[in-house]
XYZ file of C-alpha atoms in Angstrom:
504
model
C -89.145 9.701 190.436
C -92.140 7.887 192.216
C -92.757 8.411 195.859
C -92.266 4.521 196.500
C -89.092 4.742 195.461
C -88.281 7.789 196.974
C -89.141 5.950 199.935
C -87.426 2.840 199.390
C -83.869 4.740 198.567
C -83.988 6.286 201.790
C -84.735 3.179 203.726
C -81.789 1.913 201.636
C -79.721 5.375 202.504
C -81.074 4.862 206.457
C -79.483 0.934 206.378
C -76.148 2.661 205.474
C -76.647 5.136 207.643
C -77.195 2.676 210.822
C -74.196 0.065 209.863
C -71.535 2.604 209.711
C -73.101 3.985 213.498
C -72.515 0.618 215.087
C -69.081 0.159 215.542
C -66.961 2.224 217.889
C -64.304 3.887 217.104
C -62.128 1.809 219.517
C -63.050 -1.494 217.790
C -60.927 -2.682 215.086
C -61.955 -5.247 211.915
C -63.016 -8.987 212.942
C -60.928 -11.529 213.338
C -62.600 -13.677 210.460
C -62.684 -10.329 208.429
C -59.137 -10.701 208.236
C -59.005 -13.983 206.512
C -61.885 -12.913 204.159
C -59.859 -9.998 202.850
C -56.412 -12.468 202.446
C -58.533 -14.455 200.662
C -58.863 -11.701 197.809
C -55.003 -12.092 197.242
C -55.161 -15.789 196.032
C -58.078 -15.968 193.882
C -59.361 -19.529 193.554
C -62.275 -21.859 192.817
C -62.399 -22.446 196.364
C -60.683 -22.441 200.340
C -61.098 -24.366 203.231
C -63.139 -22.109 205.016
C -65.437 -20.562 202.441
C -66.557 -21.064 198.195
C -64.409 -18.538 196.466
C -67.371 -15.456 196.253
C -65.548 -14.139 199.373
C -62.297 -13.954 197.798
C -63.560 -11.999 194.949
C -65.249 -9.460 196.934
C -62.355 -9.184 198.529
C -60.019 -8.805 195.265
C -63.237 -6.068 194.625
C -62.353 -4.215 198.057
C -58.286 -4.483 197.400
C -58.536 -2.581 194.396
C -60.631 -0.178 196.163
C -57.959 0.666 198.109
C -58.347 -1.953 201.187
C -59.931 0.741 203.986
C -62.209 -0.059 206.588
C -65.133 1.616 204.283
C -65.174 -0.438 202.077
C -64.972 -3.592 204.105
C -68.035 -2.739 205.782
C -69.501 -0.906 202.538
C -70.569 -4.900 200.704
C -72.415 -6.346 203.857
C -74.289 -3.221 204.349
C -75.204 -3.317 200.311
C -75.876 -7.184 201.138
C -78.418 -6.256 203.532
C -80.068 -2.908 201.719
C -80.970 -5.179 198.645
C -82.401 -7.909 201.075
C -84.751 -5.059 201.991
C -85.313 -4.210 198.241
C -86.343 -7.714 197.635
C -88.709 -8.554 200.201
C -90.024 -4.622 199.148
C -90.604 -6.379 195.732
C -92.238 -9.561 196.705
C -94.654 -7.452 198.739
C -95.393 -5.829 195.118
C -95.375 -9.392 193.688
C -98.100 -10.034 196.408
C -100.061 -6.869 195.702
C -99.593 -5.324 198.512
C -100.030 -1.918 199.898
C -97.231 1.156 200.041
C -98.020 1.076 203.912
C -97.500 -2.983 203.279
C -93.982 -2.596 201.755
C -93.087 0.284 204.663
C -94.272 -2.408 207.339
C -91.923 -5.237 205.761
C -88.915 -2.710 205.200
C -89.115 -1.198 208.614
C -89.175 -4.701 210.608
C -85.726 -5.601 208.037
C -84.381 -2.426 208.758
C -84.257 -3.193 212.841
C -83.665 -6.865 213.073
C -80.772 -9.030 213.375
C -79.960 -7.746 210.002
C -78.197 -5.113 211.302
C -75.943 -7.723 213.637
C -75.722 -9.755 210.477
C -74.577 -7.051 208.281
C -72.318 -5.676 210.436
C -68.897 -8.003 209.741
C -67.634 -8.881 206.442
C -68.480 -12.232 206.848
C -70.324 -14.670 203.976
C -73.431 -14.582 206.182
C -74.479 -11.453 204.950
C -74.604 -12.252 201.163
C -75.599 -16.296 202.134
C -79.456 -14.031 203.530
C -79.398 -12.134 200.356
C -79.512 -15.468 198.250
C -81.860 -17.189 200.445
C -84.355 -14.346 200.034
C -83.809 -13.578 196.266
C -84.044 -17.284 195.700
C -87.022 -17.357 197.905
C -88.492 -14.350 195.369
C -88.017 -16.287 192.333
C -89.850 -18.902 193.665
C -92.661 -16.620 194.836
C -92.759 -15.167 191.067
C -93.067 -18.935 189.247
C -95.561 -20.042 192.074
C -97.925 -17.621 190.602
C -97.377 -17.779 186.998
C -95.535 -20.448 186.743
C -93.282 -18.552 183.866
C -90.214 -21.245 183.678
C -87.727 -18.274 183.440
C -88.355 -17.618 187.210
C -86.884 -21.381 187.941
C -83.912 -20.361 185.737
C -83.672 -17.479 187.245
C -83.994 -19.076 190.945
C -81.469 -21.668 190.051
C -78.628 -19.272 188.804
C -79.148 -17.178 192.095
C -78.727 -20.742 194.069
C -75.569 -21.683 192.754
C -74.210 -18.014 193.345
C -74.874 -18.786 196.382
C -73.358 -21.855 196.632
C -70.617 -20.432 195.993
C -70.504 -18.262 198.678
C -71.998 -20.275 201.294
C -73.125 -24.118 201.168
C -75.576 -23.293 203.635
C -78.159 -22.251 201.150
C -78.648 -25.940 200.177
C -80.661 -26.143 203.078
C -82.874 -24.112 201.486
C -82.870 -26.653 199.195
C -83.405 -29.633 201.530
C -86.484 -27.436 202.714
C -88.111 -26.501 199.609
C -88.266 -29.861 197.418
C -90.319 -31.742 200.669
C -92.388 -28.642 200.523
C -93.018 -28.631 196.911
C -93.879 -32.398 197.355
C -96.393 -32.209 199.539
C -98.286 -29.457 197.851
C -99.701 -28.879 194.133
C -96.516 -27.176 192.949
C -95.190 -30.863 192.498
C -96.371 -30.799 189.037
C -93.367 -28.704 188.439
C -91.295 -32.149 188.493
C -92.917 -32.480 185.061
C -91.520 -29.451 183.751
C -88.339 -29.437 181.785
C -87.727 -25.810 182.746
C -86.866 -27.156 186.224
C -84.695 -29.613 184.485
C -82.510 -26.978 182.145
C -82.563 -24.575 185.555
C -81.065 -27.470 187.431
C -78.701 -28.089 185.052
C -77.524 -24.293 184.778
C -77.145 -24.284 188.266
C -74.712 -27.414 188.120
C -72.019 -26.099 185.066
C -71.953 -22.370 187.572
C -70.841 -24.457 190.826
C -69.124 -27.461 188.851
C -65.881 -25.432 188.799
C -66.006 -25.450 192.679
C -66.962 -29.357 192.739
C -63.856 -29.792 190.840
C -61.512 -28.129 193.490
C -63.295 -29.895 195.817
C -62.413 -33.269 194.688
C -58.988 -32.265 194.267
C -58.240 -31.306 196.872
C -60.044 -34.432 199.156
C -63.606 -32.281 199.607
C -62.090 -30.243 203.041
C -65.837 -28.647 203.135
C -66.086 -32.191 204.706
C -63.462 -32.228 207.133
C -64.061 -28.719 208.057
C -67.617 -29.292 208.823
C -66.557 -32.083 211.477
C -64.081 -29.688 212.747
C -67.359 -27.716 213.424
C -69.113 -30.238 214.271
C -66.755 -31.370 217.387
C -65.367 -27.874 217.879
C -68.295 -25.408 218.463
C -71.868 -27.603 217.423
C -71.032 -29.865 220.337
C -71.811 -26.961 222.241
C -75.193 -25.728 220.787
C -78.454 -26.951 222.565
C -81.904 -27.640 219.977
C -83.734 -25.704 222.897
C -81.044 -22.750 221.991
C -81.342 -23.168 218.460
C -85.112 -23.097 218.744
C -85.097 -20.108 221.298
C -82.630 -17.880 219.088
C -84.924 -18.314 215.943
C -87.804 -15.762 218.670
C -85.229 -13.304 219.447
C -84.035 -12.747 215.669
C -86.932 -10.621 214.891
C -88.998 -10.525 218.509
C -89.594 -6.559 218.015
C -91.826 -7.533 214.541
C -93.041 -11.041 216.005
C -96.454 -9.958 214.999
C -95.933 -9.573 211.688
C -94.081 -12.721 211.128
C -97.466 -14.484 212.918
C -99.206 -12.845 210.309
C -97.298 -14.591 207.722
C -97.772 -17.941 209.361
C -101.573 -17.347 209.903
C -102.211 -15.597 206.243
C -100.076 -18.832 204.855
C -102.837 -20.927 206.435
C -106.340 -19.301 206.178
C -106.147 -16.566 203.490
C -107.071 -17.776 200.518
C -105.506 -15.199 198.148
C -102.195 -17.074 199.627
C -103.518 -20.552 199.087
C -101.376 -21.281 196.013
C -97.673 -20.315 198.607
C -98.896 -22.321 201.119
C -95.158 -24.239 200.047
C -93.640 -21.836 201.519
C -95.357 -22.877 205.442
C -94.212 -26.226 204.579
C -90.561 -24.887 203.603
C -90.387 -23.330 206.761
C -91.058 -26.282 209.152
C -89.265 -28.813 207.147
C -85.984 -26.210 207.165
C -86.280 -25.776 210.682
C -86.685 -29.507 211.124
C -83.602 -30.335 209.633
C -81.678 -27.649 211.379
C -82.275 -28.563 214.836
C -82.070 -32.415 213.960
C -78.595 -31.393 213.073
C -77.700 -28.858 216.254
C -77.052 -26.400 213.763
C -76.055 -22.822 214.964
C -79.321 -20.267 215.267
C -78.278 -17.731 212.701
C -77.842 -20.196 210.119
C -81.640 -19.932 209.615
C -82.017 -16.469 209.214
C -82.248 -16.515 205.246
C -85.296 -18.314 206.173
C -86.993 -15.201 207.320
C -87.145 -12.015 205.583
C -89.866 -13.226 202.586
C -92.133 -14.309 205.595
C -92.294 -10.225 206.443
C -93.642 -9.533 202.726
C -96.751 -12.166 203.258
C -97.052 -10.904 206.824
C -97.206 -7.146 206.135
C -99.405 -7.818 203.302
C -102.215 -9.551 205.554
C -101.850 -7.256 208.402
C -102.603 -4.363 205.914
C -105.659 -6.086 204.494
C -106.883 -6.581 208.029
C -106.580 -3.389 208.981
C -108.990 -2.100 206.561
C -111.452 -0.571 208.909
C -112.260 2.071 211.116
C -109.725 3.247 213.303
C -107.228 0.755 210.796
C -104.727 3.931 210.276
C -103.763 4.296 214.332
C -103.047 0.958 213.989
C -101.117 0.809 211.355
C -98.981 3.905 212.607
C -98.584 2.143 215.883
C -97.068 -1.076 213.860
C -94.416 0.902 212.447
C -93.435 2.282 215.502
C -93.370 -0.552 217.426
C -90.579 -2.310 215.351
C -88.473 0.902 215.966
C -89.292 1.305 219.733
C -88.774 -2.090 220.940
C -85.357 -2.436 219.395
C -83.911 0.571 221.051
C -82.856 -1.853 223.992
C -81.084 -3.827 221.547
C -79.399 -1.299 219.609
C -77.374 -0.842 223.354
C -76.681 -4.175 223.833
C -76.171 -6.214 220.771
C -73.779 -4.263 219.131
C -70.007 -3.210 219.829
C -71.091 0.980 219.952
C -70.220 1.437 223.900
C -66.870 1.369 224.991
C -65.708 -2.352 226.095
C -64.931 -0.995 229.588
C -68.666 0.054 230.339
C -69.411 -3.249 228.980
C -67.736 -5.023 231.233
C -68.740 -2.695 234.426
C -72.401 -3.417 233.022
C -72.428 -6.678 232.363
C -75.640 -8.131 233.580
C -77.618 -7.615 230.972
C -75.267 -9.114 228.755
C -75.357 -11.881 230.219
C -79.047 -12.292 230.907
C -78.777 -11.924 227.257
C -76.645 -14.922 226.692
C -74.667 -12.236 224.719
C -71.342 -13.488 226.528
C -71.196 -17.029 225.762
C -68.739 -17.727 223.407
C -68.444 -20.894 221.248
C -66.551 -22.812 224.274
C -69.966 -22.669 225.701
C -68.787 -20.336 229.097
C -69.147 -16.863 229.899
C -66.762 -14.048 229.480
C -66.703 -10.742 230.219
C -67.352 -9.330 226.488
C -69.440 -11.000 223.641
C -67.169 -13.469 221.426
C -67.187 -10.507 218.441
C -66.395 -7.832 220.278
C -63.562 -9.693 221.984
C -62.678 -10.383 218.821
C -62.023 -6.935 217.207
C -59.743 -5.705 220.165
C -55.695 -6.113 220.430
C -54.638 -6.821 216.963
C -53.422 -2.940 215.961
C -51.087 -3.742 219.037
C -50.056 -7.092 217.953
C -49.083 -6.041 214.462
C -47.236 -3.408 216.039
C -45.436 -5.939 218.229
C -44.390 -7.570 214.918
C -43.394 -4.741 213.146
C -40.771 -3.919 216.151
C -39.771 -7.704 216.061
C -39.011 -7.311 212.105
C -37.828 -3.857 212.260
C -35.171 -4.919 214.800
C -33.982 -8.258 212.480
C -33.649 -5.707 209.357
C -33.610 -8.906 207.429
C -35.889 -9.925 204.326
C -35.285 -13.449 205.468
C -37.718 -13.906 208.147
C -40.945 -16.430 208.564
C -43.867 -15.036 210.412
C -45.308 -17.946 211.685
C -48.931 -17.247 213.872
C -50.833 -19.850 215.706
C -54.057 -18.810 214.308
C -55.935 -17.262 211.299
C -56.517 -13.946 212.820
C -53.393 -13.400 214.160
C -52.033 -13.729 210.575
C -54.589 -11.786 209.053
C -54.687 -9.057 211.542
C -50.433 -8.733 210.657
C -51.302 -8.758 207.040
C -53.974 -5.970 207.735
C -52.217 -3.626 210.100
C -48.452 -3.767 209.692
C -46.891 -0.352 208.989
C -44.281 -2.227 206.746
C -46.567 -4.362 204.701
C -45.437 -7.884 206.450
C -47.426 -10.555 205.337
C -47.401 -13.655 208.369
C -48.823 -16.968 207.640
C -49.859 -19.917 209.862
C -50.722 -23.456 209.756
C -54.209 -22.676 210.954
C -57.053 -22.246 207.563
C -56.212 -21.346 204.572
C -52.691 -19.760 205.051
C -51.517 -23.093 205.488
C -51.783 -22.979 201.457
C -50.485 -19.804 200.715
C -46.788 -20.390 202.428
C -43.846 -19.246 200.166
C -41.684 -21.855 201.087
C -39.245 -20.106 197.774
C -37.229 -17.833 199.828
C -34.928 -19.201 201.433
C -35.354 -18.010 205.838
C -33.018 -17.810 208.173
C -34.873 -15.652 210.864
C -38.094 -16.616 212.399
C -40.590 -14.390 214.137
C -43.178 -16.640 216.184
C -46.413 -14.959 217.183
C -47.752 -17.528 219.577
C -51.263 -17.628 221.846
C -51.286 -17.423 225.166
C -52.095 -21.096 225.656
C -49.233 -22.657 224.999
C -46.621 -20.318 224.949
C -44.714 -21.762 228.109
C -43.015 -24.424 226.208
C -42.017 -21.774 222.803
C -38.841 -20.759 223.750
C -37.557 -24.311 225.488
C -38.675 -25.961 222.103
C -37.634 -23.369 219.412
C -34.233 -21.984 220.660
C -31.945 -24.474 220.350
C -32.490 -24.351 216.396
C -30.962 -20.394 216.840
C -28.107 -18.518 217.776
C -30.270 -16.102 219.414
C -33.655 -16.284 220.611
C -35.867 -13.284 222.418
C -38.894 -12.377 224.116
C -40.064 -9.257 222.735
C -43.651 -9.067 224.555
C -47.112 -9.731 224.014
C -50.604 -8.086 223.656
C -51.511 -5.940 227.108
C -55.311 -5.540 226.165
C -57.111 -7.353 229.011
C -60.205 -7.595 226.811
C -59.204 -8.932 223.625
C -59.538 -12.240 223.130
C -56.092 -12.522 221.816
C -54.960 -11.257 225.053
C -51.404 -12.397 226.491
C -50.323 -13.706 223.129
C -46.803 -13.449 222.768
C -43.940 -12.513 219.976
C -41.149 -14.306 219.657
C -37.603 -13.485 217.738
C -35.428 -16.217 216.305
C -32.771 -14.739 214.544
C -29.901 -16.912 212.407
C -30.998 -20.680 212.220
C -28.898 -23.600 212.601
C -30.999 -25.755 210.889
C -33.134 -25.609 207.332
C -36.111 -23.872 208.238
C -37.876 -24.494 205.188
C -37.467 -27.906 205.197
C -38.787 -28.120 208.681
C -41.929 -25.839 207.372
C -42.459 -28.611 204.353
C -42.524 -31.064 206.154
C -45.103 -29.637 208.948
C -47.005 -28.644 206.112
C -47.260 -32.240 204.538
C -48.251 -33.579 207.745
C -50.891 -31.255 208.911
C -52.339 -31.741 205.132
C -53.079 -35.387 206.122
């Protein structure tokens, strides 16, 4: 086996090694991790939330037995072959073994490791975005036509996993407009690519026009639910602190893009870059959602920082780059990741917020970061549920949640396989409305709950309070269980018709 890839499988080996180390044991899965992994149990085209990738990754991880390992095992894999790439295109460039250590240390401690962390699209949305980006790198050269064809089938993929990556898109053809590369509008290649890439995502088109394009209605849900609340000047400053500990080898990039004449001909990709950023902050998008953007810049960057260190005295240097990546995200390792126990976290909180790490989407401060929050408190509401079901002893019950997690987290955790649903996401499609319920268990958030048991009790002969979730920290704190038991009314009548009318 050669010593580069020696070297490469154990920066791949130290990525798994560091993903598994950042979660303490006291933290539970996500709350959108939840949904992702329902998802695998109705396989589909598409969802309202995400393309249908995620849901067969998740069918992948079911069959795999379901367990924490190997929920975290696919982003971690996401973000190893991101390095492999980028570890490639630095080949592709001709660049050094010190050149492809430089680019594969700065993606080993980066955001990447925040990124990869959750079993969330995200992590799979950066892979495309930087294998696309590679294909793209190999036709700018040679301008072989299988590297479009290539390009394009990794684009739809993913497409299909997150419509993000047609920014990319939006970025690239201004870029390849402005430069020589247009001449590639004359190709047919880019023609038969282009169609390729339309018959793998057409499938998803089609459940998107059948079912009244929700991408579209879920995007202004976004749009007046959490985007309302993002500055450009945050957008803007988020896009420095992604990869501030290997800032000066992304300048590189920029710099080599600009004067080096070896890397006249991918000049595009300069022009990608602004015109992608552009559009994101014209649109208030969230910071992260540029990230893809990123990791191909670290293969020219490392590449020119090598060739300029080809002097006297060039090998301190160089050791000194590859420590400084390392050194300089120590601090961050601390902070930006859920490995201390939430109760220091919240004695030490300071720095968090300094950070901005405790604004959540609402735009205010809290006392733990919006993830972290958000993987506390659901063993304990599952095991509320369970006690709630346990004590009914019926088949016949409804477990209706306010929100996705909630449902997901009862699907996840329940010691006696309960599956919940809710009118919130996608379970509002996957409600078995064929048996026929008399009982109803109502998990219900803490805002709100006041008016539960005035509304819902005169539809049962008996109606109870069972409790709700004591963790002060979780963000699901104070939400409370509710037990209907034997319904004077048709409950899944009442459910249909909800159902229609939230559909509208």
């Amino acid at each position: 086996m050669r010593k580069e890839t020696v070297i490469l499988l154990l920066f791949v080996l130290a990525k798994f090694l560091l993903q598994y180390s950042l979660i303490g044991p006291e933290y539970e899965l996500h709350r959108d991790e939840f949904l992702h992994l329902d998802l695998g149990k109705h396989l589909d085209w598409g969802y309202l939330s995400v393309p249908p990738v995620t849901g067969i990754i998740s069918a992948v991880i079911h069959l795999l037995g379901n367990g924490e390992y190997w929920v975290k095992f696919f982003p971690a894999a996401s973000g190893a072959l991101t390095i492999g790439i980028v570890w490639k295109a630095v080949d592709v460039l001709k660049g050094s073994l010190y050149a492809k250590v430089l680019a594969a240390t700065c993606l080993l401690f980066s955001v990447l490791l925040r990124i990869n962390m959750l079993y969330q699209p995200n992590s799979i949305d950066i892979l495309c975005w930087t294998a696309v980006y590679y294909c793209l790198l190999r036709y700018f050269k040679a301008e072989n036509g299988r590297w479009l064809m290539a390009g394009a089938v990794v684009f739809a993929c993913g497409l299909l996993n997150k419509y993000n990556i047609v920014f990319l898109m939006i970025g690239m053809l201004p870029a390849v407009l402005v430069t020589a590369h247009r001449r590639m509008f004359a190709r047919r290649a880019l023609y038969f690519a282009a169609l390729a890439a339309l018959v793998i995502v057409f499938p998803n088109l089609l459940w998107q026009y059948y079912h009244g394009f929700p991408v579209v209605k879920h995007m202004q849900e976004l749009a007046a639910i959490q985007l309302v609340h993002v500055s450009r000047w945050g957008f803007l400053s988020g896009q420095g602190l992604f990869f501030y500990n290997s800032f000066f080898v992304w300048m590189a990039a920029v710099i080599a893009l600009i004067v080096h004449k070896p890397f006249r001909r991918y000049r595009v990709f300069l022009w990608s870059l602004l015109f992608t950023l552009v559009v994101f902050v014209l649109l208030k998008a969230k910071d992260y959602y540029a990230i893809g953007l990123y990791p191909v810049y670290f293969a020219f960057g490392a590449v020119y920082f090598s060739r300029l260190l080809v002097c006297k005295g060039g090998v301190y240097v160089k050791g000194l780059s590859l420590v400084l990546p390392v050194v300089f995200f120590i601090p961050m390792y601390r902070y930006a990741f859920p490995n201390q126990p939430y109760a220091e976290i919240v004695r030490n909180n300071e720095v968090y917020r300094e950070l901005g790490l405790l604004r959540w989407e609402d735009g205010k401060d809290h006392a733990l970061p919006q993830d972290f929050a958000d993987m506390l408190g659901w063993k304990e509401l599952a095991a509320l549920v369970d006690s709630a079901h346990a004590a009914i002893g019926d088949g016949h019950t409804l477990i209706l949640c306010d929100n996705y997690g909630q449902a997901g987290a009862i699907n996840y955790y329940s010691a006696r396989g309960l599956q919940a649903v809710s009118f919130n996401g996608d379970y509002i499609n996957w409600i078995d409305l064929s048996t026929p319920y008399r009982h109803l268990i109502r998990v219900k958030a803490k805002k709100g709950k006041e008016d539960e048991m005035e509304q819902t009790s005169p539809y049962f002969e008996q109606s109870v309070e069972l409790g709700y979730v004591t963790h002060p920290y979780a963000r699901e704190s104070g939400t409370t269980v509710f037990s209907f038991r034997g319904a004077t009314v048709d409950i899944n009548e009442r459910i249909r018709k909800e159902v229609a009318e939230k559909k509208k």
